[in-house]
Coordinates of N, CA and C and ligand atoms in Angstrom, one line a residue:
M1 N -10.9 221.4 170.6 CA -11.9 221.9 171.2 C -12.1 221.1 172.9
K2 N -11.7 219.5 172.9 CA -11.7 218.7 173.7 C -10.0 219.4 174.4
V3 N -8.3 219.8 173.3 CA -7.5 220.7 174.2 C -7.9 221.2 174.5
L4 N -8.3 222.6 174.6 CA -9.1 224.1 175.4 C -9.5 224.1 177.0
V5 N -10.4 222.5 176.7 CA -11.3 221.9 177.7 C -9.8 221.2 178.8
I6 N -8.8 219.8 178.5 CA -7.5 220.1 179.3 C -7.1 221.2 179.7
I7 N -6.3 221.4 178.6 CA -5.7 222.7 179.5 C -6.4 223.4 180.8
Q8 N -7.9 223.9 180.2 CA -9.0 224.6 181.5 C -8.6 223.9 182.6
L9 N -9.0 222.9 182.1 CA -8.9 222.1 183.3 C -8.0 222.0 184.6
L10 N -6.7 221.2 183.5 CA -5.3 221.9 184.6 C -5.2 222.3 185.1
L11 N -5.5 224.8 184.4 CA -5.4 225.6 185.2 C -5.9 225.7 186.7
C12 N -7.3 225.2 185.9 CA -8.4 225.3 187.0 C -7.6 224.6 188.7
C13 N -7.0 223.1 188.3 CA -6.6 222.4 189.4 C -5.5 223.1 190.3
V14 N -4.5 223.9 189.3 CA -2.7 224.7 189.5 C -3.5 225.8 190.5
T15 N -4.0 226.7 189.9 CA -4.5 228.0 190.8 C -5.9 227.8 190.9
P16 N -6.5 227.9 192.1 CA -7.9 227.4 192.9 C -8.6 228.9 192.0
I17 N -9.7 228.8 191.6 CA -10.8 230.0 191.7 C -11.1 231.2 192.9
K18 N -10.1 232.2 192.6 CA -10.8 232.9 193.3 C -12.7 233.2 193.1
A19 N -13.0 233.4 194.4 CA -14.6 233.5 194.2 C -15.3 234.0 195.7
V20 N -16.6 235.4 195.3 CA -16.8 235.8 196.3 C -17.9 234.8 196.3
T21 N -19.0 234.8 196.9 CA -20.5 233.7 197.0 C -21.3 234.8 197.9
I22 N -23.1 234.8 197.0 CA -23.9 235.7 198.2 C -24.6 234.7 198.1
E23 N -24.8 235.4 199.5 CA -26.0 233.9 200.3 C -26.5 235.2 201.1
S24 N -28.4 234.8 200.5 CA -29.7 235.7 200.2 C -30.6 235.2 200.7
C25 N -31.7 235.8 201.6 CA -32.7 236.0 202.5 C -33.8 236.6 202.2
P26 N -34.9 236.0 201.7 CA -34.9 234.2 200.9 C -33.6 234.5 199.7
S27 N -33.6 233.0 200.3 CA -32.7 232.1 199.1 C -32.8 232.4 197.7
A28 N -32.1 232.6 197.0 CA -32.1 232.7 195.5 C -32.2 231.6 195.0
I29 N -32.5 231.1 193.3 CA -32.7 230.2 192.8 C -32.0 230.1 191.7
G30 N -30.5 230.1 191.1 CA -29.5 230.5 190.5 C -29.6 231.9 191.2
S31 N -29.4 232.5 190.0 CA -28.6 234.2 190.7 C -30.6 235.4 190.2
L32 N -30.8 234.6 190.7 CA -32.6 235.0 190.7 C -33.4 235.2 192.1
L33 N -33.2 236.1 192.5 CA -34.1 236.2 193.5 C -35.3 236.3 193.7
K34 N -36.5 236.1 193.9 CA -37.9 235.5 193.8 C -38.4 236.9 195.3
T35 N -39.1 238.4 194.9 CA -39.4 239.0 196.8 C -40.4 239.4 196.4
E36 N -41.6 239.9 197.0 CA -42.6 240.0 196.8 C -43.0 242.4 197.4
V37 N -43.5 242.7 197.5 CA -43.5 244.3 197.6 C -43.7 244.4 198.8
E38 N -42.8 245.5 199.7 CA -42.6 245.5 201.1 C -42.3 244.4 202.3
E39 N -41.1 243.2 201.6 CA -40.7 241.7 201.8 C -39.3 242.9 202.4
T40 N -38.7 242.7 203.0 CA -37.1 242.8 203.2 C -35.8 241.6 202.7
V41 N -35.7 242.1 202.3 CA -34.5 241.0 201.7 C -32.8 241.6 202.5
T42 N -31.6 240.1 202.9 CA -30.9 239.8 203.3 C -30.0 239.7 202.6
L43 N -28.9 240.2 201.7 CA -27.5 239.8 200.6 C -26.6 239.7 201.8
T44 N -25.8 238.4 201.4 CA -24.5 238.3 202.1 C -23.3 238.2 201.5
C45 N -22.9 238.9 201.2 CA -21.4 238.5 200.3 C -20.6 237.9 201.3
K46 N -18.8 236.8 200.4 CA -18.0 235.7 201.4 C -17.3 235.5 200.8
T47 N -16.3 235.8 201.1 CA -14.4 235.4 200.1 C -14.9 234.3 200.7
D48 N -14.2 233.0 199.9 CA -13.7 232.2 200.4 C -12.2 231.9 199.9
E49 N -11.5 230.9 200.6 CA -9.9 231.1 202.0 C -8.6 231.5 201.0
S50 N -9.4 231.4 199.1 CA -7.3 231.4 197.9 C -7.5 232.9 198.1
I51 N -8.6 233.8 198.2 CA -8.4 234.4 198.4 C -7.1 235.7 199.7
D52 N -5.9 236.2 199.4 CA -5.3 236.8 200.2 C -6.3 237.7 201.6
P53 N -5.7 237.0 202.5 CA -6.1 238.0 203.8 C -5.5 239.4 203.5
S54 N -4.9 239.8 202.9 CA -4.8 241.1 202.4 C -5.1 241.8 201.4
N55 N -6.9 241.1 201.3 CA -7.3 241.5 200.1 C -8.4 241.3 200.3
Q56 N -8.9 241.1 201.3 CA -10.3 240.8 201.6 C -11.3 242.2 201.4
E57 N -11.6 243.2 200.5 CA -12.4 244.5 201.0 C -13.1 244.0 199.9
L58 N -14.9 243.8 200.7 CA -15.6 243.5 199.8 C -16.0 244.9 199.5
Q59 N -17.0 245.2 198.0 CA -17.9 246.1 197.6 C -19.3 245.4 197.2
W60 N -20.5 246.4 197.2 CA -21.5 246.1 196.4 C -22.2 247.5 195.3
Y61 N -22.4 246.6 194.6 CA -23.0 248.2 193.8 C -24.6 247.4 193.3
R62 N -25.1 248.9 193.1 CA -26.8 248.0 192.8 C -27.1 249.0 191.5
N63 N -26.9 248.3 190.7 CA -27.0 249.1 188.5 C -25.9 249.2 188.8
G64 N -25.0 248.5 189.0 CA -23.7 249.5 189.2 C -23.7 250.5 189.5
A65 N -23.9 251.4 190.8 CA -24.0 252.2 191.5 C -23.8 251.7 192.6
R66 N -22.7 252.3 193.4 CA -21.3 251.7 194.4 C -22.9 252.0 196.0
V67 N -22.5 251.1 196.9 CA -23.7 251.6 197.9 C -23.4 251.4 199.0
N68 N -22.8 252.5 199.5 CA -21.4 252.8 200.9 C -22.0 252.1 201.9
L69 N -21.5 250.8 202.6 CA -20.9 249.9 204.0 C -20.7 251.0 205.1
A70 N -20.3 250.3 206.4 CA -19.9 251.2 207.1 C -18.6 250.0 207.3
V71 N -17.0 250.6 207.6 CA -16.1 249.2 206.9 C -15.8 248.0 207.9
E72 N -16.8 248.3 209.3 CA -16.3 247.2 209.7 C -17.5 246.0 208.7
N73 N -18.6 246.2 208.1 CA -19.0 244.8 207.4 C -18.7 245.7 206.1
R74 N -16.7 245.5 205.5 CA -16.4 245.1 204.5 C -15.1 244.4 204.8
L75 N -14.7 244.3 205.7 CA -14.2 242.7 205.5 C -14.4 241.0 205.0
S76 N -14.3 241.0 204.6 CA -14.6 238.8 204.3 C -15.3 239.1 204.0
R77 N -16.5 239.7 204.6 CA -18.5 238.9 204.5 C -18.9 241.1 204.8
S78 N -19.3 241.0 203.8 CA -20.7 241.7 203.7 C -21.9 241.6 203.8
S79 N -22.8 241.8 204.4 CA -23.7 242.3 204.4 C -24.5 243.5 203.9
L80 N -25.4 243.0 203.2 CA -26.5 244.6 202.9 C -27.9 244.4 203.3
C81 N -28.8 244.9 203.2 CA -29.7 245.1 204.0 C -31.3 245.3 203.7
V82 N -32.0 245.2 202.1 CA -33.1 246.3 201.9 C -34.6 245.7 202.3
Q83 N -34.9 246.5 202.5 CA -35.9 246.6 203.8 C -37.3 247.4 203.4
S84 N -38.2 246.7 202.7 CA -39.0 246.8 202.0 C -38.6 247.9 200.8
V85 N -39.2 246.4 200.2 CA -39.0 246.8 198.7 C -39.7 247.2 197.7
T86 N -39.4 247.6 197.1 CA -40.4 248.3 196.1 C -40.1 247.2 194.5
K87 N -41.5 248.3 193.3 CA -41.8 247.6 192.4 C -40.3 248.2 191.6
E88 N -40.2 249.4 191.8 CA -39.3 250.0 191.1 C -37.7 249.0 191.2
D89 N -37.5 248.5 192.4 CA -36.6 247.4 192.3 C -37.1 245.9 191.3
N90 N -38.2 245.7 190.7 CA -37.5 244.4 190.1 C -37.0 244.9 188.1
G91 N -36.4 243.5 188.7 CA -34.9 243.5 187.4 C -33.7 244.2 188.0
V92 N -33.5 244.7 189.1 CA -32.4 245.4 190.1 C -31.6 243.9 190.3
V93 N -30.1 244.4 189.6 CA -28.9 243.4 190.7 C -28.3 244.0 191.5
F94 N -27.6 243.7 192.1 CA -26.7 244.1 193.2 C -25.5 242.8 192.6
T95 N -24.6 243.8 193.5 CA -23.5 242.6 192.2 C -22.3 243.3 193.7
C96 N -21.3 242.5 193.6 CA -20.8 242.6 195.2 C -19.2 241.5 194.5
Q97 N -18.7 242.2 194.9 CA -17.0 242.6 194.8 C -15.8 242.7 195.0
L98 N -14.5 241.4 195.0 CA -13.2 242.3 195.6 C -12.7 243.8 195.0
K99 N -12.6 244.5 195.9 CA -11.9 245.7 196.0 C -11.7 245.6 195.2
G100 N -10.0 244.8 195.3 CA -8.7 245.1 194.9 C -8.9 244.4 193.2
D101 N -9.8 243.6 193.0 CA -9.8 242.3 192.0 C -11.3 242.6 191.5
A102 N -11.8 243.3 190.3 CA -13.1 243.2 189.8 C -14.2 242.1 189.3
S103 N -12.9 241.7 188.9 CA -13.0 240.3 188.2 C -13.5 238.9 188.8
V104 N -13.3 239.3 190.5 CA -14.1 238.7 191.4 C -15.0 239.3 191.9
N105 N -16.4 239.0 191.2 CA -17.3 239.1 191.9 C -18.5 238.2 191.3
G106 N -19.6 239.1 191.8 CA -20.4 237.4 191.8 C -21.6 238.3 191.9
S107 N -23.2 237.9 191.1 CA -24.0 238.9 191.4 C -25.9 238.7 191.2
I108 N -27.0 239.1 191.8 CA -28.0 238.5 192.2 C -29.0 239.3 191.6
E109 N -30.0 238.6 190.6 CA -31.0 240.0 190.6 C -32.9 239.7 191.3
F110 N -33.0 240.2 191.5 CA -34.6 240.9 192.0 C -35.6 240.6 191.5
D111 N -35.5 239.3 191.8 CA -37.4 239.3 190.6 C -38.7 239.4 191.5
V112 N -39.1 241.0 191.7 CA -40.2 241.7 192.9 C -41.3 241.3 192.3
H113 N -42.6 240.5 192.7 CA -43.8 240.5 192.4 C -45.0 241.7 192.9
Y114 N -45.8 241.7 191.6 CA -46.6 243.5 192.7 C -47.3 242.4 191.6
P115 N -48.7 242.5 192.4 CA -49.8 243.0 191.4 C -50.3 244.5 191.0
P116 N -51.6 244.4 190.3 CA -52.1 245.4 189.2 C -52.9 246.0 190.7
D117 N -52.1 248.1 189.9 CA -53.1 248.4 191.2 C -54.3 249.6 190.4
L118 N -55.0 247.8 190.8 CA -56.6 248.4 190.2 C -58.0 248.1 190.8
N119 N -58.9 248.7 191.8 CA -59.7 248.3 192.0 C -60.8 249.6 192.1
D120 N -61.5 250.2 191.5 CA -62.2 250.9 191.7 C -63.2 251.6 190.0
T121 N -64.2 252.3 190.3 CA -64.7 252.8 190.2 C -64.2 254.7 189.6
K122 N -65.1 254.5 188.4 CA -65.2 256.5 187.3 C -66.1 256.6 186.8
E123 N -66.6 258.1 187.1 CA -67.6 257.9 186.0 C -66.8 258.9 185.4
V124 N -67.8 258.9 184.0 CA -67.2 259.3 182.9 C -68.5 260.4 182.0
F125 N -68.2 261.3 182.2 CA -69.0 261.9 181.5 C -68.6 262.4 180.0
V126 N -68.9 261.8 178.6 CA -68.1 262.7 177.5 C -69.3 262.5 176.1
E127 N -69.4 264.1 176.0 CA -70.4 264.9 174.8 C -71.0 264.6 173.4
D128 N -72.3 263.4 173.9 CA -71.8 263.2 172.0 C -71.4 263.2 170.7
K129 N -71.2 262.5 170.2 CA -70.1 262.8 169.4 C -68.6 263.5 169.5
S130 N -68.9 263.3 170.7 CA -67.3 263.7 171.3 C -66.0 262.1 171.3
G131 N -64.7 262.6 171.7 CA -64.4 261.3 171.6 C -63.8 260.6 173.1
V132 N -63.6 260.1 173.5 CA -63.3 259.6 175.3 C -62.2 258.7 175.5
V133 N -61.8 258.8 176.1 CA -60.0 257.9 176.6 C -60.3 256.4 177.7
L134 N -60.8 255.2 177.9 CA -61.0 255.0 179.1 C -59.6 254.4 178.8
S135 N -58.7 254.9 180.8 CA -57.3 253.9 181.1 C -57.4 253.0 181.8
C136 N -56.5 252.0 181.7 CA -56.1 251.4 183.1 C -55.0 251.1 183.9
D137 N -53.9 251.3 184.7 CA -52.5 251.1 184.7 C -52.8 248.8 185.5
V138 N -51.9 248.9 183.5 CA -52.1 247.1 184.1 C -50.5 246.3 184.5
R139 N -49.2 247.9 184.5 CA -48.4 247.5 185.1 C -49.0 246.6 186.4
A140 N -47.7 245.0 186.3 CA -47.3 244.4 187.1 C -46.5 243.0 186.9
N141 N -46.2 242.5 188.4 CA -45.2 241.3 187.8 C -45.7 240.0 188.5
P142 N -46.0 238.9 188.2 CA -45.9 238.8 186.2 C -47.4 239.6 185.5
P143 N -47.0 239.6 184.4 CA -48.0 240.6 183.7 C -48.7 239.9 183.8
V144 N -50.1 240.1 183.3 CA -51.4 240.1 183.3 C -51.8 240.1 182.7
A145 N -53.1 239.6 181.9 CA -53.9 239.0 180.9 C -54.8 240.3 181.2
L146 N -55.3 240.7 179.7 CA -56.5 241.3 180.2 C -57.6 242.1 179.1
V147 N -58.4 241.9 179.9 CA -59.9 242.0 178.9 C -61.7 242.4 178.9
W148 N -61.4 243.1 177.9 CA -62.3 245.0 178.0 C -64.0 244.9 178.7
K149 N -64.5 244.7 178.5 CA -66.1 244.3 179.2 C -66.9 245.0 179.4
R150 N -68.3 245.1 178.9 CA -69.5 245.9 178.6 C -70.8 245.5 178.7
D151 N -71.1 246.6 179.9 CA -73.1 245.5 180.6 C -71.8 244.3 181.0
G152 N -71.6 243.7 181.9 CA -70.9 242.8 182.1 C -70.8 241.1 180.7
E153 N -70.6 242.3 180.0 CA -70.2 240.7 178.6 C -69.2 241.2 177.8
V154 N -68.1 240.5 177.5 CA -66.8 241.0 177.1 C -66.9 241.3 175.1
L155 N -66.0 242.9 175.8 CA -66.8 243.4 174.3 C -66.9 244.2 173.2
D156 N -66.9 243.1 172.5 CA -67.2 243.4 170.8 C -66.4 245.1 170.1
L157 N -65.2 244.6 170.0 CA -64.4 244.9 169.7 C -64.6 245.4 168.1
T158 N -65.5 244.1 167.2 CA -65.1 244.2 165.5 C -66.3 246.0 166.1
T159 N -67.4 245.8 166.6 CA -68.3 246.7 166.0 C -68.2 248.2 167.3
G160 N -68.4 249.3 167.1 CA -68.4 250.1 167.9 C -67.3 251.4 167.9
S161 N -66.4 250.8 166.1 CA -64.6 251.7 166.5 C -64.5 252.0 168.1
Y162 N -64.2 250.8 168.0 CA -63.2 250.6 169.6 C -62.0 250.8 169.4
I163 N -61.3 251.6 169.8 CA -59.3 251.1 169.4 C -59.0 251.5 171.1
T164 N -58.3 250.2 170.9 CA -57.5 249.5 171.8 C -56.0 249.3 171.9
T165 N -55.1 250.0 173.2 CA -54.3 249.7 172.7 C -53.4 249.3 174.2
N166 N -52.7 248.6 174.4 CA -52.5 248.2 176.0 C -50.7 247.5 175.3
N167 N -50.1 248.9 176.4 CA -48.1 248.6 176.4 C -47.7 247.6 177.5
G168 N -48.3 247.1 178.5 CA -47.9 246.5 180.0 C -47.7 247.6 180.9
I169 N -47.7 248.5 180.6 CA -48.2 250.1 182.0 C -49.5 250.2 181.5
T170 N -49.7 251.0 180.7 CA -51.0 251.3 180.4 C -52.0 250.8 179.3
A171 N -53.4 250.2 179.6 CA -54.5 250.0 178.6 C -55.5 251.2 178.5
E172 N -55.6 251.1 177.0 CA -57.0 251.9 177.0 C -57.7 251.6 176.2
L173 N -58.6 251.8 175.9 CA -60.0 252.2 175.3 C -61.1 253.2 175.1
S174 N -60.0 254.0 173.9 CA -60.6 254.1 173.0 C -62.3 254.4 172.0
I175 N -62.8 256.0 172.5 CA -64.4 255.5 171.5 C -63.8 257.4 171.4
P176 N -63.6 256.5 170.3 CA -63.0 258.4 169.0 C -64.7 259.5 168.7
K177 N -65.8 258.7 168.9 CA -66.7 259.1 168.9 C -68.1 258.8 169.1
A178 N -68.7 259.7 170.3 CA -69.5 258.2 171.6 C -71.3 258.3 171.0
V179 N -71.6 258.2 170.6 CA -73.3 258.0 170.6 C -73.9 257.0 171.5
R180 N -74.9 258.0 172.3 CA -75.5 257.4 173.6 C -75.9 255.6 173.3
D181 N -77.0 255.6 172.4 CA -77.1 254.1 171.4 C -76.3 253.3 171.6
V182 N -75.0 253.7 171.9 CA -74.1 252.6 171.0 C -73.0 252.8 172.5
H183 N -72.8 253.5 172.6 CA -71.6 253.6 173.6 C -71.7 254.2 175.1
Q184 N -73.0 254.8 175.5 CA -72.8 255.1 177.1 C -73.0 252.8 177.2
G185 N -72.5 252.8 178.7 CA -72.9 251.8 179.9 C -72.0 251.4 180.5
T186 N -71.8 250.4 181.3 CA -70.6 250.3 181.8 C -69.6 249.2 181.4
Y187 N -68.4 250.2 181.7 CA -67.3 248.9 180.9 C -66.2 248.8 182.0
I188 N -65.7 248.1 182.0 CA -65.1 246.9 183.0 C -63.3 246.4 182.1
C189 N -62.3 247.2 182.5 CA -60.7 246.3 182.4 C -60.6 245.7 183.0
E190 N -60.0 244.3 182.8 CA -60.1 243.4 184.3 C -59.0 242.6 183.4
V191 N -58.7 242.8 184.0 CA -57.0 241.9 184.4 C -56.9 240.6 185.9
T192 N -56.6 239.5 185.0 CA -55.6 238.6 185.9 C -55.1 238.2 185.6
S193 N -54.8 238.1 187.0 CA -52.8 238.0 187.4 C -52.8 236.2 188.0
P194 N -51.2 235.7 187.3 CA -51.2 234.0 187.6 C -51.1 234.4 188.9
V195 N -50.9 235.0 189.9 CA -50.6 235.0 190.8 C -51.3 235.8 191.7
Y196 N -51.9 236.9 191.6 CA -52.7 237.2 192.7 C -54.2 238.0 192.4
G197 N -55.2 236.4 190.8 CA -55.7 236.6 190.4 C -56.7 238.1 189.7
I198 N -58.0 238.3 189.4 CA -59.0 238.8 188.7 C -58.5 240.4 189.9
A199 N -58.3 241.6 189.1 CA -58.7 243.1 189.4 C -59.2 243.8 188.3
S200 N -60.5 244.9 189.0 CA -60.7 246.0 187.8 C -60.6 246.6 188.2
R201 N -61.0 247.4 187.2 CA -61.4 248.8 186.5 C -63.4 249.0 185.8
T202 N -64.0 249.7 186.9 CA -65.4 250.1 186.0 C -65.4 251.5 186.1
F203 N -65.4 251.2 184.4 CA -66.2 253.0 184.5 C -67.2 253.3 184.1
I204 N -68.8 254.3 183.9 CA -69.6 254.5 184.4 C -70.1 255.3 183.3
V205 N -70.3 255.2 182.1 CA -69.9 255.6 180.6 C -71.3 256.5 180.2
T206 N -70.9 257.6 181.0 CA -72.5 258.8 180.3 C -72.7 259.2 178.9
V207 N -72.9 259.5 178.4 CA -73.2 260.0 177.2 C -74.4 261.7 177.2
V208 N -73.5 262.0 177.5 CA -74.9 263.7 177.6 C -75.1 264.2 176.5
D209 N -76.0 265.6 175.9 CA -76.3 266.3 175.4 C -74.8 266.9 175.3
R210 N -74.9 268.0 173.7 CA -74.4 269.1 173.3 C -74.4 269.8 174.0
V211 N -73.1 270.8 174.4 CA -73.2 271.9 175.2 C -72.6 272.9 174.1
L212 N -73.9 274.1 174.4 CA -74.1 275.4 173.5 C -72.5 275.5 173.7
K213 N -71.7 276.3 172.6 CA -70.3 277.2 172.8 C -70.7 278.2 173.0
F214 N -69.7 279.1 173.6 CA -70.4 280.7 173.4 C -70.2 281.1 172.1
P215 N -70.5 281.1 171.4 CA -70.5 281.8 169.4 C -69.5 282.5 169.0
V216 N -67.8 283.2 168.5 CA -67.1 283.3 168.8 C -66.9 283.6 167.6
G217 N -68.0 283.5 166.1 CA -67.5 284.2 165.2 C -69.0 285.6 164.8
P218 N -69.9 285.1 165.2 CA -71.0 285.8 165.6 C -71.0 287.1 166.8
T219 N -70.5 286.9 167.6 CA -70.0 288.1 168.0 C -69.3 289.0 167.2
I220 N -67.7 288.3 167.4 CA -66.8 289.6 166.3 C -67.4 290.2 165.1
A221 N -68.7 289.7 164.5 CA -69.6 290.6 163.7 C -70.0 292.2 164.5
G222 N -71.1 291.4 165.3 CA -71.4 292.4 166.6 C -70.5 293.4 166.4
V223 N -69.4 292.3 167.3 CA -68.2 293.9 168.1 C -67.9 294.9 166.7
V224 N -68.2 294.2 165.4 CA -67.3 295.2 164.2 C -69.0 296.7 163.9
V225 N -69.6 296.0 164.3 CA -71.3 296.2 162.9 C -71.1 298.0 164.4
V226 N -70.9 297.2 165.7 CA -71.2 298.4 166.6 C -70.7 299.8 167.0
L227 N -68.6 298.9 166.3 CA -68.1 300.3 166.1 C -68.0 301.2 165.2
C228 N -68.6 300.3 164.2 CA -68.5 300.8 162.6 C -70.7 302.1 162.6
T229 N -71.1 302.0 163.4 CA -71.8 302.8 163.3 C -71.1 303.8 164.5
I230 N -70.3 303.8 165.8 CA -70.1 305.2 167.0 C -68.9 305.5 165.5
V231 N -68.5 305.3 164.9 CA -67.8 306.4 163.7 C -67.9 306.4 163.0
L232 N -69.5 306.3 162.3 CA -70.2 306.5 161.4 C -70.7 307.9 161.4
A233 N -71.3 308.3 163.0 CA -72.0 308.8 163.9 C -71.1 310.4 164.4
L234 N -70.5 309.4 165.0 CA -68.7 311.2 165.0 C -68.8 311.8 163.5
I235 N -68.6 311.0 162.3 CA -68.2 311.2 160.9 C -69.4 312.8 160.6
S236 N -70.8 312.2 160.9 CA -71.3 312.9 160.3 C -71.9 314.1 161.2
R237 N -71.5 313.8 162.9 CA -71.5 315.0 163.5 C -70.7 316.3 163.4
R238 N -68.9 315.6 163.1 CA -68.4 316.4 162.1 C -68.8 317.1 161.2
D239 N -69.4 316.7 160.4 CA -69.8 317.4 159.4 C -70.5 318.4 159.9
N240 N -71.9 318.6 160.0 CA -72.3 319.2 161.1 C -71.4 320.0 161.3
I241 N -71.1 319.9 162.8 CA -70.1 321.1 163.1 C -69.6 321.6 162.7
I242 N -69.0 321.1 161.3 CA -68.3 321.7 160.2 C -68.9 323.1 160.1
K243 N -70.9 322.1 159.2 CA -71.1 323.2 159.0 C -71.4 323.9 160.0
C244 N -71.8 323.8 160.7 CA -72.1 324.8 161.8 C -71.2 326.2 162.5
C245 N -69.3 325.8 162.3 CA -68.8 327.2 162.5 C -68.5 327.4 160.9
K246 N -68.6 327.5 159.9 CA -68.4 327.6 158.6 C -69.4 328.8 158.0
R247 N -71.1 328.4 159.2 CA -71.9 329.8 158.9 C -71.8 330.6 160.2
N248 N -70.9 330.6 160.9 CA -70.6 331.6 161.6 C -69.8 332.1 161.0
Ligands
LIG1 C1 -17.3 239.9 186.7 O1 -16.5 238.8 186.4 C2 -17.3 238.7 184.9 C3 -16.7 237.2 185.9 O2 -15.1 236.9 186.4 C4 -15.7 239.3 184.3 O3 -16.5 239.2 182.9 C5 -17.1 240.6 184.4 O4 -16.4 241.5 183.6 C6 -16.6 240.7 186.0 N1 -17.6 242.1 186.7 C7 -16.5 243.0 186.5 C8 -18.1 244.4 187.0 O5 -15.8 243.9 186.4
LIG2 C1 -60.3 246.0 196.3 O1 -61.1 247.3 197.6 C2 -62.3 247.1 198.1 C3 -63.3 247.7 199.4 O2 -64.0 249.2 198.0 C4 -61.7 245.6 199.6 O3 -62.5 245.0 200.0 C5 -60.6 244.5 198.2 O4 -60.2 244.4 199.5 C6 -59.4 245.5 197.8 N1 -59.2 244.7 196.8 C7 -57.8 244.5 196.2 C8 -57.4 243.2 196.2 O5 -57.3 246.0 196.7

């Protein structure tokens, strides 16, 4: 190991490492750039002196896809501006590399902070003994902590046959079989962000009486009875008609 390190050190001294450096506004910590939705970010890539003047053309990539820049913005110094950062830019990696030597490169990753998009009230009507799902968009960076409340209190999930799920994008509270005395009330999905504080969505759940559905079975039976009667009537009339004819 020691021998290897010494050899590497020697190599460093003999051939200085070729490099590109990325400067950013706001500045990055290491290769992670913290920003927020709707902010503007500027990235500037520069070649260092060790790079051959004839090989100074730079290229930018966003998550591996080439970013096209003006020719005059490619030599020895190349700037890229991301106007109005979006949620979708979270986790995106920008890479700058020397066109003639891809191994001379530098990267920066976006860490885009955004609050959960929750701040409203929904009225929900569910039929007696039917199921209902209350759902909340909990996407946020940094991630949020979630709690379901009912009529102001933390919901007791051990009673009422509630089912909850949360995949970090959508959080759901299911009531498989609504019963008015048990389930009617005001539910809140409340999320707490370490950066943006508390946000919530309110659901006013009302359990309504079952609506009588149009009875399909008896209807078909009724239609069949009517058809049979018509056919029978025709047959008996036909007999009469035939008898009439014979008599003549
Ligand atoms: C960037 O440079 C590193 C180290 O030289 C290399 O391992 C990597 O493959 C390079 N990336 C690309 C996209 O060529
Ligand atoms: C939520 O909505 C209210 C008005 O309905 C508004 O005053 C408040 O600023 C909103 N909060 C967030 C976090 O969007």
